[in-house]
Amino acid sequence: MGYFSVENLSISFGGIKAVDNISFSVEKNEIFSIIGPNGSGKTTIFNLISGIYKPDDGAVIMEGENLVGKTPDRIAKKGIARTFQNIELFANATVMDNLMLGRHIHMNTGIFTGAFMFGKRSPAAREEVEHREKVEKIIDFLELQSVRDQFVGSLAYGKRKLVEVGRALALEPKVMLLDEPSAGMNTEEKDDLTIWIKDIREDYQMTILLIEHDMNMIMGISDRVFAMQQGKKITLGPPQEVQKHPEVIKAYLGEEGIS
Amino acid sequence: MDMKRSYYEDIELFKSGVILFWTIVFLLVLFTFPLYMSDYALYLLNLIMVYVIVSVGLNILVGSTGQISLGHAGFFAIGAYATVLLMTNLQIPFFIAIIAAAFIAAFFGFILGLPALRLEGPYLTIATLAFGLAIMHVIGHTEFFGGRQGLMAPPLDLGIPQLGWSFVLSSETSKYYLVLIITILMVLFAINILKTKAGRAFVAIRDSDIAAEVIGINLTMYKTLSFAVSAFYAGIGGGLFAFVLGFFDPFTFNLILSIIFIVMIVVGGLGSVMGSITGAALITYLMYDLFKNVNEAPYVGPLFVAFSERWMTITGMDNFNYIALGLVMIGIMLFEPLGMFGAWIRIKKYWKTWPF
């Protein structure tokens, strides 16, 4: 049993087994990628881990504690942050506010303390400034300075993906789930993102679960790759091995695939 | 763009000297109003400010959190009745009574917030609507609350009569200052709330409740909190309203009033404190003053009256009042869907980039 593990996870939607008896275990500080064709249940696994769906069976265990049955906000407080495939940002708030929302679980200002934020020395203002400093570091790190005060809804797709990564980072999680972070980015942005993901792992000592379709990126940064199809595991191993696995090639390219 | 030197400047109440200057000018004007205004004008301003408090609170719920309420007249009524009853029956001093009344309203807000966890959109609207109507009828059919006859507000005593220290406000001017100071405080609180943790959580729930949940926002807590805060504002507004009117009956707090509250914030601009203020001021003025004297308008006045009497009812003028109000609302929504605050943002942008 590793640092973070998923055991016999299963869920079905009206007779279709979206995730079928999946188990894997992730070491601390590892980049663990999940690949598979569309509809193979990758995002469903993330939804199960972050508590959006309740599994029919199985367990999600982090640091020896089972997270199944907890609400998403409790799971976030345990130290799991995620991004979404189709971007779930707060479109009518600025980039800054979106990232500040990532600090939500670390802030203590209640509604009354907040209402009395008069002057620089009020407790609410002091806490606010303290967390703004932390968020500013993330803005620097992801090079978002130019869009800092813009509304998220008006940003380009690639930038929005990045803001989402930044928001997850602001939670200071132990485990980060990235759902296709490079989708919709151009090559240059993808290269930057690859470097940043590596940096996040090194600088923040984070464990990263990654769903990705870009094979170059997977090969470049993953420690291990988990391949799945139709809710079932195909194989698990180092990226080069998984890439050559005949079942994986079949799943991606069809029966007559060339390797 | 101004150079920023510290993170605090981002959250400062007055972001620049210009804003501070105009705020002071505006406050000076407000504080000198009674010197040259008639009692009727002050009464109207008191009403406007009461509605400002309610719509600022309602905007936190509807504009910021995205939960619609058509029951705010109910909270408004709870505020008014609880303040007056606490003062007359239990001899509680005014300030404690109005705050207690606001907390009672907030408690009801919390209760009404519970179904909001399961209901969305039109279904939630119906639930809140039912709440507003129920409050009106429960009050109207209970002898303790004065029944259909309504209640008379006691003298507005700011002191503690039990200690022999009393400070009765009887003139319209003194009431004006009391309402003004409370309104300023409530507006400042709202601005601060929206800038800190809770306010941001409200906006998060409005924009994407799934994302709000996975970043650790407790939906149950913040949805009910939003209802409670909003009801608290309505409660404070109601407590003041009782003394501004002096006399009120349950049917003052009807469904139309709830709808008017919504109209105020939509016309002013959803999700903005300044929008709530301008919206409340404009709609109150339109409702209570502008079209009341339409028959005295030169040339067109008699025409309107004749039209109204011929095609509507004999008492015509009230009808015309509502039609004109409706036309103004349609006009604003048509030309400025984001409300008056949206127009303000556009003008500001235009001048920032002028002459390009």
XYZ file of C-alpha atoms in Angstrom:
615
model
C 0.000 0.000 0.000
C 1.467 3.276 -1.106
C 0.927 6.878 -0.130
C -2.276 7.205 -2.081
C -4.205 4.242 -3.362
C -7.410 3.243 -5.031
C -8.718 -0.220 -4.234
C -11.277 -2.212 -6.216
C -13.066 0.955 -7.263
C -16.277 0.303 -9.216
C -19.238 2.338 -10.349
C -21.881 1.688 -12.940
C -24.376 3.977 -14.597
C -27.522 2.141 -15.596
C -25.897 -1.185 -16.407
C -22.736 0.217 -17.931
C -19.702 -0.373 -15.776
C -17.901 2.930 -16.173
C -15.179 1.960 -13.746
C -14.762 -1.735 -13.145
C -12.705 -2.971 -10.227
C -9.792 -0.586 -10.651
C -6.896 -0.666 -8.193
C -3.629 1.190 -8.213
C -1.255 2.653 -5.714
C 0.723 5.860 -6.089
C 3.951 6.668 -4.289
C 4.564 10.018 -2.658
C 5.982 12.600 -5.061
C 5.208 10.483 -8.122
C 3.734 11.606 -11.422
C 1.211 8.923 -12.261
C -0.541 9.136 -15.621
C -3.813 7.549 -16.649
C -4.378 6.995 -20.364
C -7.104 5.405 -22.401
C -9.447 6.098 -25.302
C -12.426 8.436 -24.895
C -15.084 7.018 -22.628
C -12.755 4.586 -20.903
C -13.559 5.976 -17.459
C -10.515 8.141 -16.692
C -12.452 11.215 -15.626
C -14.910 9.009 -13.739
C -12.003 7.815 -11.594
C -11.174 11.438 -10.784
C -14.812 12.134 -9.967
C -14.817 9.150 -7.638
C -11.628 10.251 -5.919
C -12.772 13.835 -5.422
C -16.146 12.732 -4.096
C -18.398 13.990 -6.871
C -19.579 10.399 -7.425
C -19.978 7.764 -4.741
C -18.494 4.437 -5.838
C -20.646 1.313 -5.748
C -17.716 -0.502 -4.274
C -14.095 0.044 -3.314
C -11.993 2.483 -1.398
C -9.847 5.574 -1.946
C -7.112 5.625 0.650
C -4.761 8.476 1.420
C -2.305 8.275 4.283
C -4.180 5.292 5.647
C -7.587 6.980 5.676
C -10.530 5.950 3.517
C -12.011 8.967 1.725
C -15.065 7.243 0.260
C -18.333 8.686 1.550
C -16.894 12.103 2.365
C -18.290 15.156 0.638
C -16.096 16.880 -1.989
C -15.306 19.818 0.310
C -14.121 17.475 3.082
C -11.938 15.628 0.592
C -10.462 18.962 -0.550
C -9.640 19.752 3.065
C -7.872 16.392 3.349
C -5.481 17.615 0.676
C -6.766 16.591 -2.743
C -7.120 19.259 -5.417
C -8.186 18.783 -8.998
C -8.752 20.471 -12.324
C -11.526 19.676 -14.771
C -11.475 18.494 -18.345
C -13.992 21.118 -19.423
C -12.742 23.928 -17.178
C -14.831 24.746 -14.146
C -13.669 28.227 -13.240
C -15.592 31.098 -11.725
C -16.058 32.984 -14.966
C -17.369 36.227 -13.497
C -14.508 36.651 -11.080
C -10.989 37.862 -11.786
C -7.979 35.566 -12.035
C -6.885 36.898 -8.672
C -10.236 36.053 -7.060
C -10.220 32.592 -8.611
C -6.834 31.893 -7.097
C -7.865 33.457 -3.779
C -10.771 31.010 -3.773
C -8.158 28.287 -3.883
C -6.988 29.615 -0.518
C -10.503 29.221 0.913
C -9.703 26.206 3.079
C -6.674 27.946 4.582
C -8.521 31.118 5.599
C -10.365 31.725 8.857
C -12.143 35.034 8.311
C -15.774 34.568 9.278
C -18.607 36.717 8.053
C -18.493 39.083 11.047
C -14.731 39.513 11.024
C -15.007 40.053 7.291
C -17.724 42.691 7.625
C -15.500 44.660 9.997
C -12.545 44.864 7.628
C -11.873 48.523 8.338
C -8.263 49.554 8.011
C -5.029 47.792 7.373
C -4.751 46.379 10.883
C -8.114 44.662 11.087
C -7.744 40.877 11.360
C -9.598 40.301 8.099
C -7.323 42.649 6.154
C -4.201 41.089 7.629
C -5.274 37.595 6.694
C -6.335 38.780 3.258
C -2.940 40.353 2.585
C -1.086 37.301 3.860
C -2.931 35.032 1.416
C -2.652 37.513 -1.434
C 1.109 37.268 -1.070
C 0.941 33.490 -1.437
C -1.332 33.756 -4.469
C 0.997 36.317 -6.008
C 3.766 33.699 -5.901
C 1.592 31.311 -7.888
C 0.805 34.077 -10.369
C 4.531 34.653 -10.792
C 5.230 30.949 -11.093
C 2.640 30.345 -13.843
C 3.386 33.692 -15.548
C -0.163 34.995 -15.176
C 0.794 38.576 -14.265
C -0.590 40.038 -17.494
C -4.094 38.687 -16.837
C -4.074 39.061 -13.055
C -7.039 41.441 -12.832
C -8.954 40.230 -15.862
C -12.180 38.296 -15.697
C -11.609 34.618 -16.330
C -14.477 34.459 -18.800
C -12.596 36.752 -21.172
C -9.370 34.708 -21.252
C -8.105 32.388 -23.980
C -8.672 28.676 -23.475
C -5.053 27.848 -22.735
C -4.801 30.592 -20.131
C -7.970 29.412 -18.452
C -6.539 25.895 -18.177
C -3.524 27.435 -16.505
C -5.641 29.447 -14.064
C -7.312 26.205 -13.100
C -3.955 24.594 -12.400
C -3.061 27.693 -10.371
C -6.250 27.433 -8.349
C -5.546 23.794 -7.557
C -2.030 24.788 -6.569
C -3.354 27.480 -4.253
C -5.025 24.784 -2.175
C -1.545 23.491 -1.298
C -2.783 19.931 -1.723
C -0.873 16.738 -1.089
C -2.302 15.079 -4.173
C -3.203 16.938 -7.323
C -5.471 15.511 -10.012
C -4.939 17.098 -13.432
C -7.597 16.223 -16.006
C -6.204 16.863 -19.489
C -4.413 20.073 -18.542
C -2.868 20.486 -21.997
C -6.077 20.163 -24.030
C -6.573 23.216 -26.199
C -3.041 24.507 -25.688
C -0.598 25.176 -28.477
C 2.794 23.450 -28.652
C 4.616 26.233 -26.899
C 2.109 26.340 -24.043
C 2.308 22.546 -23.770
C 6.072 22.695 -23.405
C 5.753 25.303 -20.667
C 3.118 23.241 -18.912
C 5.306 20.136 -19.006
C 8.097 22.047 -17.280
C 5.699 23.544 -14.742
C 4.232 20.157 -13.818
C 7.740 18.888 -13.163
C 8.477 22.013 -11.134
C 5.289 21.619 -9.125
C 6.371 18.122 -8.179
C 9.862 19.248 -7.166
C 9.105 22.581 -5.511
C 5.861 21.742 -3.772
C 6.611 18.066 -3.037
C 3.366 17.006 -4.591
C 1.941 13.761 -5.834
C 0.364 14.220 -9.240
C -2.250 12.121 -11.015
C -2.469 13.088 -14.643
C -5.013 12.297 -17.356
C -3.585 13.215 -20.729
C -3.981 12.465 -24.411
C -0.745 14.077 -25.547
C 1.656 11.145 -25.764
C 4.785 13.299 -25.908
C 3.858 14.886 -22.639
C 3.043 11.512 -21.023
C 6.333 10.014 -22.143
C 8.229 13.067 -20.973
C 7.030 13.402 -17.410
C 5.331 10.278 -16.128
C 6.990 7.929 -13.698
C 4.370 5.285 -14.354
C 1.453 5.020 -16.718
C -1.851 3.283 -16.094
C -3.689 2.305 -19.269
C -7.374 1.484 -19.251
C -10.181 0.708 -21.642
C -13.932 0.477 -21.081
C -13.534 0.880 -17.351
C -10.993 -1.929 -17.037
C -7.265 -1.927 -16.466
C -5.077 -2.887 -19.428
C -1.646 -2.475 -17.952
C 0.472 -0.481 -15.536
C 4.148 0.257 -15.827
C 6.870 2.640 -16.974
C 5.811 4.782 -19.962
C 8.037 3.067 -22.558
C 6.678 -0.347 -21.639
C 3.073 0.739 -21.689
C 3.544 2.395 -25.059
C 4.677 -0.894 -26.579
C 2.025 -3.024 -24.900
C -0.008 -4.729 -27.652
C -3.345 -4.216 -25.873
C -2.680 -0.494 -25.583
C -1.837 -0.214 -29.251
C -4.999 -2.158 -30.056
C -7.112 0.123 -27.894
C -5.736 3.225 -29.539
C -5.241 2.177 -33.143
C -7.612 -0.742 -33.597
C -7.095 -4.422 -34.417
C -4.629 -4.020 -37.295
C -2.478 -1.461 -35.542
C 1.122 -0.889 -36.492
C 3.665 -0.316 -33.799
C -2.985 52.733 -14.338
C -1.964 53.479 -10.789
C 1.132 51.908 -9.394
C 0.389 49.555 -6.544
C 2.832 49.284 -3.690
C 1.243 46.786 -1.351
C -1.249 43.958 -1.513
C -3.500 45.889 0.839
C -4.226 48.430 -1.876
C -6.170 45.733 -3.704
C -8.723 45.444 -0.950
C -8.781 49.000 0.321
C -12.188 50.582 0.797
C -11.244 53.645 -1.213
C -8.905 52.543 -3.953
C -7.820 56.050 -4.941
C -7.897 59.604 -3.696
C -10.480 60.485 -6.338
C -12.925 57.901 -5.021
C -12.320 59.046 -1.457
C -12.936 62.663 -2.467
C -16.227 61.952 -4.213
C -17.373 59.700 -1.379
C -16.781 62.532 1.083
C -18.608 65.014 -1.144
C -21.516 62.611 -1.494
C -21.680 62.029 2.259
C -21.547 65.782 2.949
C -24.469 66.289 0.594
C -26.382 63.512 2.336
C -25.689 64.934 5.778
C -26.765 68.472 4.814
C -29.996 67.405 3.094
C -32.241 68.182 6.075
C -31.129 71.830 5.998
C -33.058 72.590 2.865
C -35.341 69.626 2.228
C -39.022 69.385 3.085
C -40.302 66.797 5.544
C -41.907 64.905 2.699
C -38.602 64.719 0.831
C -36.908 63.420 3.972
C -39.633 60.815 4.415
C -39.008 59.728 0.838
C -35.253 59.580 1.443
C -35.849 57.474 4.546
C -37.895 55.059 2.485
C -35.192 54.975 -0.177
C -32.529 54.167 2.391
C -34.622 51.412 3.970
C -35.013 49.869 0.529
C -31.287 50.350 -0.106
C -30.533 48.194 2.945
C -32.933 45.476 1.795
C -31.699 45.439 -1.786
C -28.030 45.409 -0.788
C -28.831 42.317 1.277
C -30.974 40.757 -1.434
C -28.208 41.330 -3.953
C -25.829 39.270 -1.824
C -28.270 36.386 -2.171
C -29.507 36.823 -5.744
C -26.666 38.648 -7.440
C -23.686 37.120 -5.699
C -24.852 33.657 -4.668
C -27.267 33.138 -7.552
C -30.204 31.978 -5.403
C -33.463 33.707 -6.227
C -35.819 34.761 -3.469
C -39.332 36.043 -3.986
C -39.971 35.970 -0.256
C -38.012 38.914 0.984
C -41.097 40.854 1.957
C -41.481 38.069 4.535
C -38.100 38.803 6.135
C -38.858 42.503 5.876
C -42.115 41.900 7.769
C -40.358 39.778 10.390
C -37.902 42.630 10.942
C -40.639 45.224 11.324
C -42.922 43.174 13.559
C -40.169 41.725 15.730
C -38.596 45.134 16.367
C -41.886 46.746 17.332
C -43.133 43.824 19.413
C -39.861 43.462 21.270
C -39.982 47.161 22.101
C -43.628 47.369 23.124
C -44.058 43.994 24.855
C -40.678 43.470 26.446
C -39.546 47.125 26.736
C -36.268 46.280 25.005
C -34.255 49.335 23.883
C -34.383 50.139 20.174
C -30.872 49.133 19.140
C -31.012 45.761 20.861
C -34.516 45.167 19.525
C -33.641 45.864 15.914
C -30.525 43.689 16.045
C -32.460 40.892 17.738
C -35.179 41.246 15.102
C -32.570 41.025 12.349
C -31.192 37.845 13.915
C -34.702 36.405 14.077
C -35.096 37.211 10.376
C -31.678 35.646 9.741
C -32.796 32.498 11.521
C -35.825 32.284 9.244
C -33.455 32.917 6.343
C -31.382 29.959 7.462
C -34.522 27.792 7.607
C -35.539 28.901 4.114
C -31.990 28.249 2.946
C -32.308 24.548 3.739
C -34.620 23.700 0.821
C -32.261 25.737 -1.379
C -29.751 22.916 -1.008
C -32.041 20.660 -3.026
C -34.004 23.099 -5.158
C -32.755 25.171 -8.031
C -34.040 27.869 -10.351
C -37.830 28.104 -10.660
C -38.435 25.504 -7.929
C -36.528 27.513 -5.376
C -38.374 30.637 -6.497
C -41.698 28.962 -5.777
C -40.524 27.820 -2.340
C -39.445 31.346 -1.377
C -42.622 32.806 -2.830
C -44.679 30.481 -0.667
C -42.636 31.551 2.362
C -43.308 35.256 1.707
C -47.035 34.692 1.308
C -47.204 32.433 4.345
C -45.534 35.011 6.588
C -47.980 37.680 5.433
C -51.009 35.498 6.139
C -49.758 34.096 9.443
C -49.216 37.650 10.672
C -52.549 38.787 9.274
C -54.459 36.040 11.085
C -52.767 36.213 14.473
C -54.147 38.536 17.112
C -50.756 38.785 18.813
C -49.300 40.451 15.729
C -52.126 42.958 15.535
C -54.059 40.901 12.968
C -55.433 42.703 9.970
C -55.445 46.020 11.781
C -51.696 46.167 11.829
C -49.401 47.687 14.402
C -48.463 51.143 15.541
C -44.758 51.812 16.013
C -43.881 53.057 19.523
C -41.975 56.326 19.965
C -38.480 55.898 18.546
C -36.478 55.987 21.760
C -32.748 55.449 21.305
C -32.004 55.490 25.017
C -32.724 52.944 27.715
C -36.004 54.093 29.299
C -35.586 51.707 32.277
C -32.522 53.660 33.377
C -34.382 56.903 33.018
C -32.259 57.813 30.049
C -34.347 58.396 27.001
C -33.643 60.062 23.730
C -36.738 60.153 21.594
C -36.480 60.887 17.892
C -39.728 62.369 16.728
C -38.924 64.716 13.870
C -38.392 63.491 10.319
C -34.898 65.026 10.390
C -33.700 63.044 13.399
C -35.073 59.832 11.923
C -33.266 60.692 8.718
C -29.905 60.844 10.466
C -30.513 57.563 12.270
C -31.510 55.756 9.077
C -28.638 57.358 7.171
C -25.976 56.208 9.622
C -27.354 52.671 9.779
C -27.563 52.536 5.989
C -23.954 53.672 5.582
C -22.822 51.021 8.059
C -24.807 48.262 6.388
C -23.475 49.221 2.954
C -19.885 49.206 4.224
C -20.415 45.806 5.836
C -21.736 44.437 2.556
C -18.765 45.796 0.604
C -16.393 44.170 3.075
C -18.244 40.868 3.159
C -18.085 40.610 -0.615
C -14.354 41.260 -0.564
C -13.463 38.592 1.976
C -13.687 34.826 2.269
C -17.465 34.462 2.564
C -18.230 36.834 -0.314
C -15.861 35.054 -2.642
C -17.391 31.715 -1.647
C -20.850 33.082 -2.567
C -19.630 34.103 -6.023
C -17.988 30.694 -6.450
C -21.282 28.933 -5.727
C -23.039 31.128 -8.273
C -20.523 30.512 -11.053
C -19.913 26.787 -10.583
C -21.106 24.862 -7.574
C -19.135 21.745 -8.571
C -15.865 23.659 -8.677
C -16.807 25.429 -5.443
C -17.224 22.059 -3.763
C -13.933 20.571 -4.910
C -11.945 23.571 -3.685
C -13.377 22.977 -0.232
C -16.396 25.265 -0.008
C -19.129 23.716 2.093
C -22.229 24.278 -0.048
C -24.669 23.621 2.803
C -23.002 26.168 5.022
C -22.524 28.940 2.493
C -25.909 28.644 0.795
C -27.727 28.880 4.118
C -25.315 31.590 5.276
C -26.154 33.630 2.203
C -29.854 33.329 2.944
C -29.244 34.275 6.567
C -27.131 37.339 5.731
C -29.648 38.482 3.185
C -32.516 38.009 5.633
C -30.513 39.867 8.284
C -30.329 42.890 5.982
C -34.060 42.649 5.274
C -34.641 42.446 9.031
C -32.679 45.618 9.741
C -34.485 47.317 6.859
C -37.838 46.141 8.233
C -37.071 47.443 11.718
C -36.360 50.900 10.355
C -39.307 50.727 7.967
C -41.674 50.312 10.924
C -40.556 53.680 12.311
C -40.392 55.442 8.973
C -44.031 54.525 8.306
C -45.165 54.734 11.938
C -48.030 52.381 11.177
C -48.116 49.203 9.120
C -50.410 46.265 8.428
C -49.595 42.775 7.124
C -50.628 43.657 3.590
C -47.869 46.229 3.341
C -45.599 43.176 2.981
C -47.311 41.603 0.007
C -45.968 39.727 -2.973
C -45.632 42.911 -5.008
C -43.124 44.232 -2.498
C -40.985 41.095 -2.902
C -41.074 41.548 -6.646
C -40.214 45.223 -6.323
C -37.126 44.240 -4.319
C -36.029 41.967 -7.157
C -36.749 44.733 -9.658
C -34.551 47.114 -7.696
C -31.486 44.908 -7.876
C -32.032 43.843 -11.475
C -32.451 47.446 -12.609
C -29.488 48.508 -10.506
C -27.207 45.660 -11.470
C -26.944 42.139 -10.104
C -23.991 41.363 -7.889
C -22.992 44.963 -7.258
C -23.460 46.968 -4.089
C -23.491 50.295 -5.935
C -26.046 48.841 -8.337
C -28.351 47.920 -5.460
C -28.133 51.456 -4.111
C -28.911 53.183 -7.399
C -31.601 50.652 -8.276
C -33.346 51.024 -4.936
C -33.191 54.815 -5.155
C -34.507 54.970 -8.700
C -37.358 52.480 -8.267
C -38.493 53.964 -4.940
C -38.511 57.415 -6.446
C -40.465 56.234 -9.473
C -42.958 54.362 -7.321
C -43.593 56.934 -4.643
C -42.997 60.246 -6.249
C -42.459 60.765 -9.927
C -45.717 59.437 -11.303
C -47.866 60.463 -8.378
C -48.155 63.954 -9.772
C -48.356 63.007 -13.388
C -51.754 64.689 -13.727
C -50.146 68.030 -12.941
C -47.631 67.704 -15.761
C -48.091 70.406 -18.406
C -49.927 69.450 -21.598
C -49.536 65.662 -21.312
C -50.888 65.345 -17.762
C -54.599 65.817 -18.529
C -54.141 63.601 -21.575
C -52.801 60.779 -19.448
C -55.628 61.197 -16.969
C -58.220 61.114 -19.710
C -56.627 58.059 -21.261
C -56.402 56.297 -17.941
C -60.005 57.042 -17.014
C -61.314 56.023 -20.404
C -59.399 52.778 -20.883
C -58.422 51.591 -17.434
C -60.350 52.330 -14.249
C -61.913 55.388 -12.764
C -59.179 55.671 -10.169
C -56.833 55.532 -13.120
C -53.734 57.221 -11.772
C -52.427 54.282 -9.774
C -52.609 52.155 -12.861
C -50.667 54.678 -14.803
C -48.058 54.691 -12.088
C -47.427 50.974 -12.521
C -47.510 51.125 -16.294
C -44.883 53.859 -16.306
C -42.779 51.884 -13.836
C -43.049 48.860 -16.108
C -42.050 50.883 -19.143
C -38.966 52.230 -17.363
C -38.007 48.703 -16.340
C -38.458 47.337 -19.843
C -36.468 50.258 -21.204
C -33.554 49.680 -18.861
C -33.494 45.944 -19.477
C -33.676 46.492 -23.220
C -30.900 49.035 -23.474
C -28.768 48.039 -20.509
C -29.285 44.398 -19.574
C -26.629 44.600 -16.891
C -28.566 47.338 -15.138
C -27.420 50.800 -14.207
C -24.149 49.454 -12.878
C -23.432 47.984 -16.309
C -24.001 51.399 -17.872
C -21.629 52.954 -15.352
C -18.896 50.401 -16.195
C -19.314 51.174 -19.897
C -19.091 54.923 -19.373
C -15.995 54.474 -17.228
C -14.347 52.320 -19.885
C -15.234 54.855 -22.557
C -13.561 57.722 -20.708
C -10.532 55.644 -19.797
C -9.775 55.003 -23.444
C -11.059 58.325 -24.767
C -10.459 59.625 -27.468
C -9.977 56.211 -29.063
